[in-house]
PDB file of C-alpha atoms in Angstrom:
ATOM      1  CA  UNK R   1     163.859 165.012 237.411  1.00 81.00           C
ATOM      2  CA  UNK R   2     161.983 163.761 234.316  1.00 87.00           C
ATOM      3  CA  UNK R   3     164.983 164.515 232.091  1.00 90.00           C
ATOM      4  CA  UNK R   4     167.266 162.618 234.465  1.00 92.00           C
ATOM      5  CA  UNK R   5     164.991 159.549 234.481  1.00 93.00           C
ATOM      6  CA  UNK R   6     164.832 159.591 230.677  1.00 93.00           C
ATOM      7  CA  UNK R   7     168.647 159.617 230.506  1.00 91.00           C
ATOM      8  CA  UNK R   8     168.837 156.783 233.071  1.00 93.00           C
ATOM      9  CA  UNK R   9     166.427 154.692 230.981  1.00 94.00           C
ATOM     10  CA  UNK R  10     168.161 155.368 227.654  1.00 90.00           C
ATOM     11  CA  UNK R  11     171.596 154.667 229.141  1.00 89.00           C
ATOM     12  CA  UNK R  12     170.392 151.503 230.864  1.00 92.00           C
ATOM     13  CA  UNK R  13     168.535 150.103 227.842  1.00 92.00           C
ATOM     14  CA  UNK R  14     171.468 150.856 225.537  1.00 86.00           C
ATOM     15  CA  UNK R  15     173.901 149.239 227.958  1.00 87.00           C
ATOM     16  CA  UNK R  16     171.629 146.218 228.423  1.00 91.00           C
ATOM     17  CA  UNK R  17     171.236 145.627 224.698  1.00 88.00           C
ATOM     18  CA  UNK R  18     175.002 145.906 224.257  1.00 84.00           C
ATOM     19  CA  UNK R  19     175.563 143.450 227.109  1.00 89.00           C
ATOM     20  CA  UNK R  20     173.007 140.830 226.070  1.00 89.00           C
ATOM     21  CA  UNK R  21     173.765 140.986 222.361  1.00 85.00           C
ATOM     22  CA  UNK R  22     177.505 141.640 222.201  1.00 80.00           C
ATOM     23  CA  UNK R  23     178.882 141.194 225.725  1.00 81.00           C
ATOM     24  CA  UNK R  24     179.701 144.891 225.962  1.00 79.00           C
ATOM     25  CA  UNK R  25     180.353 146.278 229.439  1.00 79.00           C
ATOM     26  CA  UNK R  26     177.551 148.520 230.715  1.00 79.00           C
ATOM     27  CA  UNK R  27     180.207 150.893 232.036  1.00 75.00           C
ATOM     28  CA  UNK R  28     181.120 151.770 228.454  1.00 74.00           C
ATOM     29  CA  UNK R  29     177.632 153.223 227.863  1.00 80.00           C
ATOM     30  CA  UNK R  30     176.192 154.331 231.203  1.00 85.00           C
ATOM     31  CA  UNK R  31     179.246 156.150 232.592  1.00 81.00           C
ATOM     32  CA  UNK R  32     179.820 158.615 229.718  1.00 78.00           C
ATOM     33  CA  UNK R  33     176.095 159.397 229.458  1.00 81.00           C
ATOM     34  CA  UNK R  34     175.690 160.130 233.181  1.00 87.00           C
ATOM     35  CA  UNK R  35     178.853 162.222 233.232  1.00 80.00           C
ATOM     36  CA  UNK R  36     178.157 164.200 230.044  1.00 77.00           C
ATOM     37  CA  UNK R  37     174.401 164.808 230.234  1.00 82.00           C
ATOM     38  CA  UNK R  38     173.796 164.892 233.999  1.00 85.00           C
ATOM     39  CA  UNK R  39     177.148 166.031 235.399  1.00 84.00           C
ATOM     40  CA  UNK R  40     177.713 162.969 237.600  1.00 86.00           C
ATOM     41  CA  UNK R  41     181.006 162.564 239.391  1.00 84.00           C
ATOM     42  CA  UNK R  42     183.022 160.062 237.275  1.00 78.00           C
ATOM     43  CA  UNK R  43     183.692 157.751 240.218  1.00 79.00           C
ATOM     44  CA  UNK R  44     179.992 157.632 241.129  1.00 85.00           C
ATOM     45  CA  UNK R  45     178.979 157.089 237.485  1.00 85.00           C
ATOM     46  CA  UNK R  46     181.356 154.137 237.129  1.00 81.00           C
ATOM     47  CA  UNK R  47     180.005 152.628 240.355  1.00 85.00           C
ATOM     48  CA  UNK R  48     176.410 152.842 239.058  1.00 90.00           C
ATOM     49  CA  UNK R  49     177.451 151.353 235.714  1.00 87.00           C
ATOM     50  CA  UNK R  50     179.291 148.441 237.347  1.00 85.00           C
ATOM     51  CA  UNK R  51     176.337 147.718 239.632  1.00 90.00           C
ATOM     52  CA  UNK R  52     174.040 147.732 236.582  1.00 92.00           C
ATOM     53  CA  UNK R  53     176.429 145.325 234.873  1.00 89.00           C
ATOM     54  CA  UNK R  54     176.176 142.672 237.593  1.00 90.00           C
ATOM     55  CA  UNK R  55     172.549 141.566 237.113  1.00 92.00           C
ATOM     56  CA  UNK R  56     172.545 142.272 233.370  1.00 93.00           C
ATOM     57  CA  UNK R  57     175.614 140.091 232.815  1.00 92.00           C
ATOM     58  CA  UNK R  58     174.328 137.388 235.168  1.00 94.00           C
ATOM     59  CA  UNK R  59     170.919 137.081 233.472  1.00 95.00           C
ATOM     60  CA  UNK R  60     172.597 137.147 230.055  1.00 94.00           C
ATOM     61  CA  UNK R  61     175.012 134.398 231.119  1.00 94.00           C
ATOM     62  CA  UNK R  62     172.077 132.329 232.425  1.00 95.00           C
ATOM     63  CA  UNK R  63     170.244 132.739 229.105  1.00 95.00           C
ATOM     64  CA  UNK R  64     173.310 131.768 227.056  1.00 94.00           C
ATOM     65  CA  UNK R  65     173.978 128.851 229.409  1.00 93.00           C
ATOM     66  CA  UNK R  66     170.442 127.488 228.957  1.00 94.00           C
ATOM     67  CA  UNK R  67     171.064 127.444 225.213  1.00 92.00           C
ATOM     68  CA  UNK R  68     174.448 125.689 225.691  1.00 89.00           C
ATOM     69  CA  UNK R  69     176.382 128.728 224.509  1.00 91.00           C
ATOM     70  CA  UNK R  70     178.641 129.117 227.547  1.00 91.00           C
ATOM     71  CA  UNK R  71     182.115 127.693 228.277  1.00 88.00           C
ATOM     72  CA  UNK R  72     182.134 127.674 232.087  1.00 89.00           C
ATOM     73  CA  UNK R  73     185.306 125.625 232.622  1.00 85.00           C
ATOM     74  CA  UNK R  74     187.630 127.787 230.528  1.00 85.00           C
ATOM     75  CA  UNK R  75     185.689 130.909 231.518  1.00 88.00           C
ATOM     76  CA  UNK R  76     186.580 130.343 235.180  1.00 90.00           C
ATOM     77  CA  UNK R  77     190.258 129.904 234.262  1.00 88.00           C
ATOM     78  CA  UNK R  78     190.234 133.164 232.330  1.00 89.00           C
ATOM     79  CA  UNK R  79     188.316 134.903 235.122  1.00 89.00           C
ATOM     80  CA  UNK R  80     191.073 134.170 237.648  1.00 89.00           C
ATOM     81  CA  UNK R  81     193.832 135.649 235.482  1.00 89.00           C
ATOM     82  CA  UNK R  82     191.637 138.619 234.489  1.00 86.00           C
ATOM     83  CA  UNK R  83     190.977 139.533 238.142  1.00 85.00           C
ATOM     84  CA  UNK R  84     194.637 139.223 239.164  1.00 86.00           C
ATOM     85  CA  UNK R  85     196.058 141.185 236.256  1.00 83.00           C
ATOM     86  CA  UNK R  86     193.389 143.880 236.456  1.00 77.00           C
ATOM     87  CA  UNK R  87     194.963 144.721 239.817  1.00 77.00           C
ATOM     88  CA  UNK R  88     198.439 144.606 238.262  1.00 80.00           C
ATOM     89  CA  UNK R  89     197.330 146.877 235.412  1.00 72.00           C
ATOM     90  CA  UNK R  90     195.733 149.317 237.864  1.00 65.00           C
ATOM     91  CA  UNK R  91     198.978 149.503 239.861  1.00 71.00           C
ATOM     92  CA  UNK R  92     201.078 150.125 236.742  1.00 71.00           C
ATOM     93  CA  UNK R  93     198.618 152.792 235.596  1.00 57.00           C
ATOM     94  CA  UNK R  94     199.001 154.581 238.936  1.00 60.00           C
ATOM     95  CA  UNK R  95     202.754 154.843 238.285  1.00 66.00           C
ATOM     96  CA  UNK R  96     202.452 155.854 234.615  1.00 55.00           C
ATOM     97  CA  UNK R  97     199.523 158.235 233.898  1.00 50.00           C
ATOM     98  CA  UNK R  98     197.525 156.967 230.937  1.00 44.00           C
ATOM     99  CA  UNK R  99     195.001 159.708 230.204  1.00 48.00           C
ATOM    100  CA  UNK R 100     195.729 159.490 226.486  1.00 46.00           C
ATOM    101  CA  UNK R 101     194.584 155.857 226.509  1.00 46.00           C
ATOM    102  CA  UNK R 102     191.168 156.724 227.913  1.00 48.00           C
ATOM    103  CA  UNK R 103     189.542 156.697 224.489  1.00 53.00           C
ATOM    104  CA  UNK R 104     190.942 153.279 223.542  1.00 55.00           C
ATOM    105  CA  UNK R 105     187.832 151.264 224.354  1.00 56.00           C
ATOM    106  CA  UNK R 106     185.516 153.865 222.799  1.00 59.00           C
ATOM    107  CA  UNK R 107     187.184 153.741 219.392  1.00 68.00           C
ATOM    108  CA  UNK R 108     187.750 149.980 219.586  1.00 65.00           C
ATOM    109  CA  UNK R 109     184.021 149.444 220.168  1.00 66.00           C
ATOM    110  CA  UNK R 110     183.292 151.327 216.943  1.00 73.00           C
ATOM    111  CA  UNK R 111     185.972 149.451 214.977  1.00 74.00           C
ATOM    112  CA  UNK R 112     184.871 146.087 216.373  1.00 70.00           C
ATOM    113  CA  UNK R 113     181.296 146.805 215.294  1.00 76.00           C
ATOM    114  CA  UNK R 114     182.429 147.578 211.748  1.00 81.00           C
ATOM    115  CA  UNK R 115     184.508 144.378 211.799  1.00 75.00           C
ATOM    116  CA  UNK R 116     181.472 142.205 212.631  1.00 75.00           C
ATOM    117  CA  UNK R 117     179.528 143.760 209.747  1.00 81.00           C
ATOM    118  CA  UNK R 118     182.339 143.490 207.178  1.00 80.00           C
ATOM    119  CA  UNK R 119     183.920 140.209 208.353  1.00 75.00           C
ATOM    120  CA  UNK R 120     181.417 138.208 210.426  1.00 73.00           C
ATOM    121  CA  UNK R 121     182.554 135.451 212.796  1.00 65.00           C
ATOM    122  CA  UNK R 122     181.322 132.209 211.233  1.00 64.00           C
ATOM    123  CA  UNK R 123     183.361 129.800 213.381  1.00 63.00           C
ATOM    124  CA  UNK R 124     181.447 126.769 214.665  1.00 61.00           C
ATOM    125  CA  UNK R 125     181.825 124.867 217.926  1.00 62.00           C
ATOM    126  CA  UNK R 126     183.309 121.946 215.985  1.00 61.00           C
ATOM    127  CA  UNK R 127     186.342 124.099 215.116  1.00 58.00           C
ATOM    128  CA  UNK R 128     187.453 123.965 218.766  1.00 60.00           C
ATOM    129  CA  UNK R 129     187.190 120.180 218.999  1.00 60.00           C
ATOM    130  CA  UNK R 130     190.783 119.610 217.841  1.00 67.00           C
ATOM    131  CA  UNK R 131     192.214 121.544 220.807  1.00 69.00           C
ATOM    132  CA  UNK R 132     193.182 119.636 223.944  1.00 75.00           C
ATOM    133  CA  UNK R 133     191.929 120.773 227.330  1.00 76.00           C
ATOM    134  CA  UNK R 134     195.504 121.691 228.279  1.00 81.00           C
ATOM    135  CA  UNK R 135     195.788 123.976 225.253  1.00 80.00           C
ATOM    136  CA  UNK R 136     192.469 125.619 226.080  1.00 78.00           C
ATOM    137  CA  UNK R 137     193.505 126.241 229.704  1.00 85.00           C
ATOM    138  CA  UNK R 138     196.888 127.716 228.743  1.00 87.00           C
ATOM    139  CA  UNK R 139     195.313 129.969 226.109  1.00 85.00           C
ATOM    140  CA  UNK R 140     192.590 131.070 228.535  1.00 86.00           C
ATOM    141  CA  UNK R 141     195.200 131.958 231.181  1.00 89.00           C
ATOM    142  CA  UNK R 142     197.376 133.932 228.778  1.00 88.00           C
ATOM    143  CA  UNK R 143     194.434 135.784 227.234  1.00 86.00           C
ATOM    144  CA  UNK R 144     193.078 136.552 230.705  1.00 86.00           C
ATOM    145  CA  UNK R 145     196.446 138.078 231.603  1.00 87.00           C
ATOM    146  CA  UNK R 146     196.311 140.328 228.532  1.00 83.00           C
ATOM    147  CA  UNK R 147     192.670 141.348 229.011  1.00 80.00           C
ATOM    148  CA  UNK R 148     193.058 141.971 232.742  1.00 80.00           C
ATOM    149  CA  UNK R 149     196.172 144.100 232.337  1.00 78.00           C
ATOM    150  CA  UNK R 150     194.656 146.254 229.579  1.00 70.00           C
ATOM    151  CA  UNK R 151     191.395 146.730 231.502  1.00 67.00           C
ATOM    152  CA  UNK R 152     193.263 147.655 234.676  1.00 63.00           C
ATOM    153  CA  UNK R 153     195.612 149.992 232.838  1.00 61.00           C
ATOM    154  CA  UNK R 154     193.044 151.986 230.848  1.00 57.00           C
ATOM    155  CA  UNK R 155     190.135 151.453 233.266  1.00 52.00           C
ATOM    156  CA  UNK R 156     187.648 150.258 230.655  1.00 56.00           C
ATOM    157  CA  UNK R 157     187.029 147.947 227.756  1.00 55.00           C
ATOM    158  CA  UNK R 158     186.517 144.623 229.550  1.00 66.00           C
ATOM    159  CA  UNK R 159     183.584 143.323 227.542  1.00 72.00           C
ATOM    160  CA  UNK R 160     184.939 144.603 224.258  1.00 73.00           C
ATOM    161  CA  UNK R 161     188.379 143.068 224.870  1.00 76.00           C
ATOM    162  CA  UNK R 162     186.861 139.742 225.936  1.00 82.00           C
ATOM    163  CA  UNK R 163     184.743 139.525 222.792  1.00 81.00           C
ATOM    164  CA  UNK R 164     187.694 140.430 220.558  1.00 79.00           C
ATOM    165  CA  UNK R 165     190.046 137.891 222.168  1.00 83.00           C
ATOM    166  CA  UNK R 166     187.494 135.073 222.399  1.00 85.00           C
ATOM    167  CA  UNK R 167     186.500 135.338 218.731  1.00 83.00           C
ATOM    168  CA  UNK R 168     189.764 136.391 217.065  1.00 79.00           C
ATOM    169  CA  UNK R 169     192.408 134.638 219.196  1.00 79.00           C
ATOM    170  CA  UNK R 170     190.702 131.662 220.839  1.00 82.00           C
ATOM    171  CA  UNK R 171     188.452 130.947 217.862  1.00 80.00           C
ATOM    172  CA  UNK R 172     185.100 130.840 219.705  1.00 86.00           C
ATOM    173  CA  UNK R 173     181.920 131.052 217.651  1.00 85.00           C
ATOM    174  CA  UNK R 174     180.056 134.279 218.376  1.00 84.00           C
ATOM    175  CA  UNK R 175     177.292 133.015 220.681  1.00 90.00           C
ATOM    176  CA  UNK R 176     179.687 131.089 222.942  1.00 90.00           C
ATOM    177  CA  UNK R 177     182.072 134.053 222.956  1.00 89.00           C
ATOM    178  CA  UNK R 178     179.334 136.429 224.142  1.00 90.00           C
ATOM    179  CA  UNK R 179     178.001 133.909 226.681  1.00 92.00           C
ATOM    180  CA  UNK R 180     181.454 133.311 228.157  1.00 91.00           C
ATOM    181  CA  UNK R 181     182.188 137.045 228.125  1.00 90.00           C
ATOM    182  CA  UNK R 182     179.080 137.994 230.144  1.00 91.00           C
ATOM    183  CA  UNK R 183     179.737 135.086 232.526  1.00 92.00           C
ATOM    184  CA  UNK R 184     183.186 136.516 233.339  1.00 89.00           C
ATOM    185  CA  UNK R 185     181.861 140.083 233.469  1.00 87.00           C
ATOM    186  CA  UNK R 186     179.225 139.240 236.070  1.00 88.00           C
ATOM    187  CA  UNK R 187     182.042 138.467 238.532  1.00 86.00           C
ATOM    188  CA  UNK R 188     184.369 141.309 237.546  1.00 83.00           C
ATOM    189  CA  UNK R 189     181.497 143.832 237.637  1.00 83.00           C
ATOM    190  CA  UNK R 190     180.449 142.664 241.107  1.00 86.00           C
ATOM    191  CA  UNK R 191     184.018 143.031 242.372  1.00 81.00           C
ATOM    192  CA  UNK R 192     184.314 146.496 240.857  1.00 79.00           C
ATOM    193  CA  UNK R 193     180.902 147.685 242.100  1.00 83.00           C
ATOM    194  CA  UNK R 194     181.551 146.434 245.634  1.00 84.00           C
ATOM    195  CA  UNK R 195     184.935 148.154 245.801  1.00 78.00           C
ATOM    196  CA  UNK R 196     183.513 151.419 244.427  1.00 75.00           C
ATOM    197  CA  UNK R 197     180.722 151.499 247.005  1.00 82.00           C
ATOM    198  CA  UNK R 198     183.032 150.455 249.826  1.00 81.00           C
ATOM    199  CA  UNK R 199     185.379 153.326 249.001  1.00 77.00           C
ATOM    200  CA  UNK R 200     183.007 156.027 247.759  1.00 76.00           C
ATOM    201  CA  UNK R 201     179.771 155.145 249.564  1.00 82.00           C
ATOM    202  CA  UNK R 202     176.314 154.601 248.050  1.00 86.00           C
ATOM    203  CA  UNK R 203     175.593 156.474 244.808  1.00 87.00           C
ATOM    204  CA  UNK R 204     172.358 158.294 243.897  1.00 88.00           C
ATOM    205  CA  UNK R 205     169.759 155.599 244.675  1.00 93.00           C
ATOM    206  CA  UNK R 206     167.222 156.695 242.037  1.00 94.00           C
ATOM    207  CA  UNK R 207     169.887 156.630 239.330  1.00 93.00           C
ATOM    208  CA  UNK R 208     171.106 153.256 240.568  1.00 93.00           C
ATOM    209  CA  UNK R 209     167.622 151.683 240.676  1.00 95.00           C
ATOM    210  CA  UNK R 210     166.505 152.940 237.241  1.00 95.00           C
ATOM    211  CA  UNK R 211     169.803 152.086 235.527  1.00 95.00           C
ATOM    212  CA  UNK R 212     169.880 148.574 237.047  1.00 95.00           C
ATOM    213  CA  UNK R 213     166.258 147.876 236.026  1.00 96.00           C
ATOM    214  CA  UNK R 214     166.621 149.277 232.484  1.00 96.00           C
ATOM    215  CA  UNK R 215     169.920 147.455 231.908  1.00 95.00           C
ATOM    216  CA  UNK R 216     168.403 144.189 233.137  1.00 95.00           C
ATOM    217  CA  UNK R 217     165.406 144.477 230.782  1.00 96.00           C
ATOM    218  CA  UNK R 218     167.589 145.371 227.801  1.00 94.00           C
ATOM    219  CA  UNK R 219     170.019 142.529 228.486  1.00 94.00           C
ATOM    220  CA  UNK R 220     167.294 139.908 228.909  1.00 95.00           C
ATOM    221  CA  UNK R 221     165.525 140.807 225.661  1.00 94.00           C
ATOM    222  CA  UNK R 222     168.788 141.065 223.702  1.00 92.00           C
ATOM    223  CA  UNK R 223     170.120 137.741 225.058  1.00 93.00           C
ATOM    224  CA  UNK R 224     166.907 135.921 224.120  1.00 94.00           C
ATOM    225  CA  UNK R 225     167.094 137.334 220.590  1.00 91.00           C
ATOM    226  CA  UNK R 226     170.798 136.503 220.232  1.00 90.00           C
ATOM    227  CA  UNK R 227     170.388 132.857 221.184  1.00 92.00           C
ATOM    228  CA  UNK R 228     167.610 132.305 218.652  1.00 89.00           C
ATOM    229  CA  UNK R 229     169.196 134.253 215.792  1.00 87.00           C
ATOM    230  CA  UNK R 230     171.096 132.713 212.892  1.00 85.00           C
ATOM    231  CA  UNK R 231     174.888 133.326 212.916  1.00 79.00           C
ATOM    232  CA  UNK R 232     174.817 135.830 210.017  1.00 81.00           C
ATOM    233  CA  UNK R 233     171.899 137.724 211.539  1.00 85.00           C
ATOM    234  CA  UNK R 234     173.592 137.799 214.949  1.00 82.00           C
ATOM    235  CA  UNK R 235     176.865 139.060 213.457  1.00 82.00           C
ATOM    236  CA  UNK R 236     175.087 141.869 211.647  1.00 85.00           C
ATOM    237  CA  UNK R 237     172.975 142.794 214.674  1.00 84.00           C
ATOM    238  CA  UNK R 238     176.064 142.736 216.906  1.00 79.00           C
ATOM    239  CA  UNK R 239     177.972 144.837 214.398  1.00 82.00           C
ATOM    240  CA  UNK R 240     175.187 147.411 214.143  1.00 84.00           C
ATOM    241  CA  UNK R 241     174.805 147.665 217.958  1.00 79.00           C
ATOM    242  CA  UNK R 242     178.547 148.043 218.521  1.00 75.00           C
ATOM    243  CA  UNK R 243     178.878 150.559 215.691  1.00 83.00           C
ATOM    244  CA  UNK R 244     175.955 152.690 216.918  1.00 81.00           C
ATOM    245  CA  UNK R 245     177.122 152.563 220.549  1.00 74.00           C
ATOM    246  CA  UNK R 246     180.717 153.232 219.513  1.00 74.00           C
ATOM    247  CA  UNK R 247     179.744 156.206 217.352  1.00 80.00           C
ATOM    248  CA  UNK R 248     177.522 157.505 220.166  1.00 74.00           C
ATOM    249  CA  UNK R 249     180.343 157.226 222.700  1.00 68.00           C
ATOM    250  CA  UNK R 250     182.747 159.000 220.351  1.00 75.00           C
ATOM    251  CA  UNK R 251     180.213 161.832 220.061  1.00 75.00           C
ATOM    252  CA  UNK R 252     179.734 161.931 223.847  1.00 67.00           C
ATOM    253  CA  UNK R 253     183.492 161.992 224.354  1.00 67.00           C
ATOM    254  CA  UNK R 254     183.846 164.914 221.960  1.00 72.00           C
ATOM    255  CA  UNK R 255     181.062 166.782 223.775  1.00 65.00           C
ATOM    256  CA  UNK R 256     182.566 166.241 227.224  1.00 60.00           C
TER     257      UNK R 256
END
């Protein structure tokens, strides 16, 4: 029992820090740890991770929003296309087994972390000023289609893909990218958690409660730090967190 609670706390805090600092999905951290170290059923582990993601992403989005680092208008546009094409990607995946793609998000998390350390995102909000609202909406729709399809097809990687697309393709500065990412994830995580519990029933309530609480604490602290940090400091911190979590998930994947 004590060992289980320790794992719940470590998984939740790690997921929360990744969510609040880098917009990483809690499912990318909590699920593999519960499955590998405690033998949880994968479906139940994903349900717990998604439920933990809801409050962590919501409180992170609130914190980023208070500091004016959240693009709600274009985030809602992207959210709609992400939700629709996640379903499309899931359907395609059911027709074409994609087990070999399961490690995609794990290795991409590691590579993205190294990228933030080596080549930090130093874009400013002023760089987006030249784009018209129509251009922003079209780009948000198209990127949402890509993110949603990939997430539905491989079953993971939402937060990581959002951060990559928002910074590299749409040209968001890092804080706004993370804020918008967690804003979108709070809705997608709620949808996923509700569907998991509707289909598979309630998970282990102790695991759920501890993971939700630990993830929430980690996300709140990390989001507060991120919004007060200088861009270079935030890039390095984000890079270190993603690299450590990515390396840890690679190790967990090799152990499983």
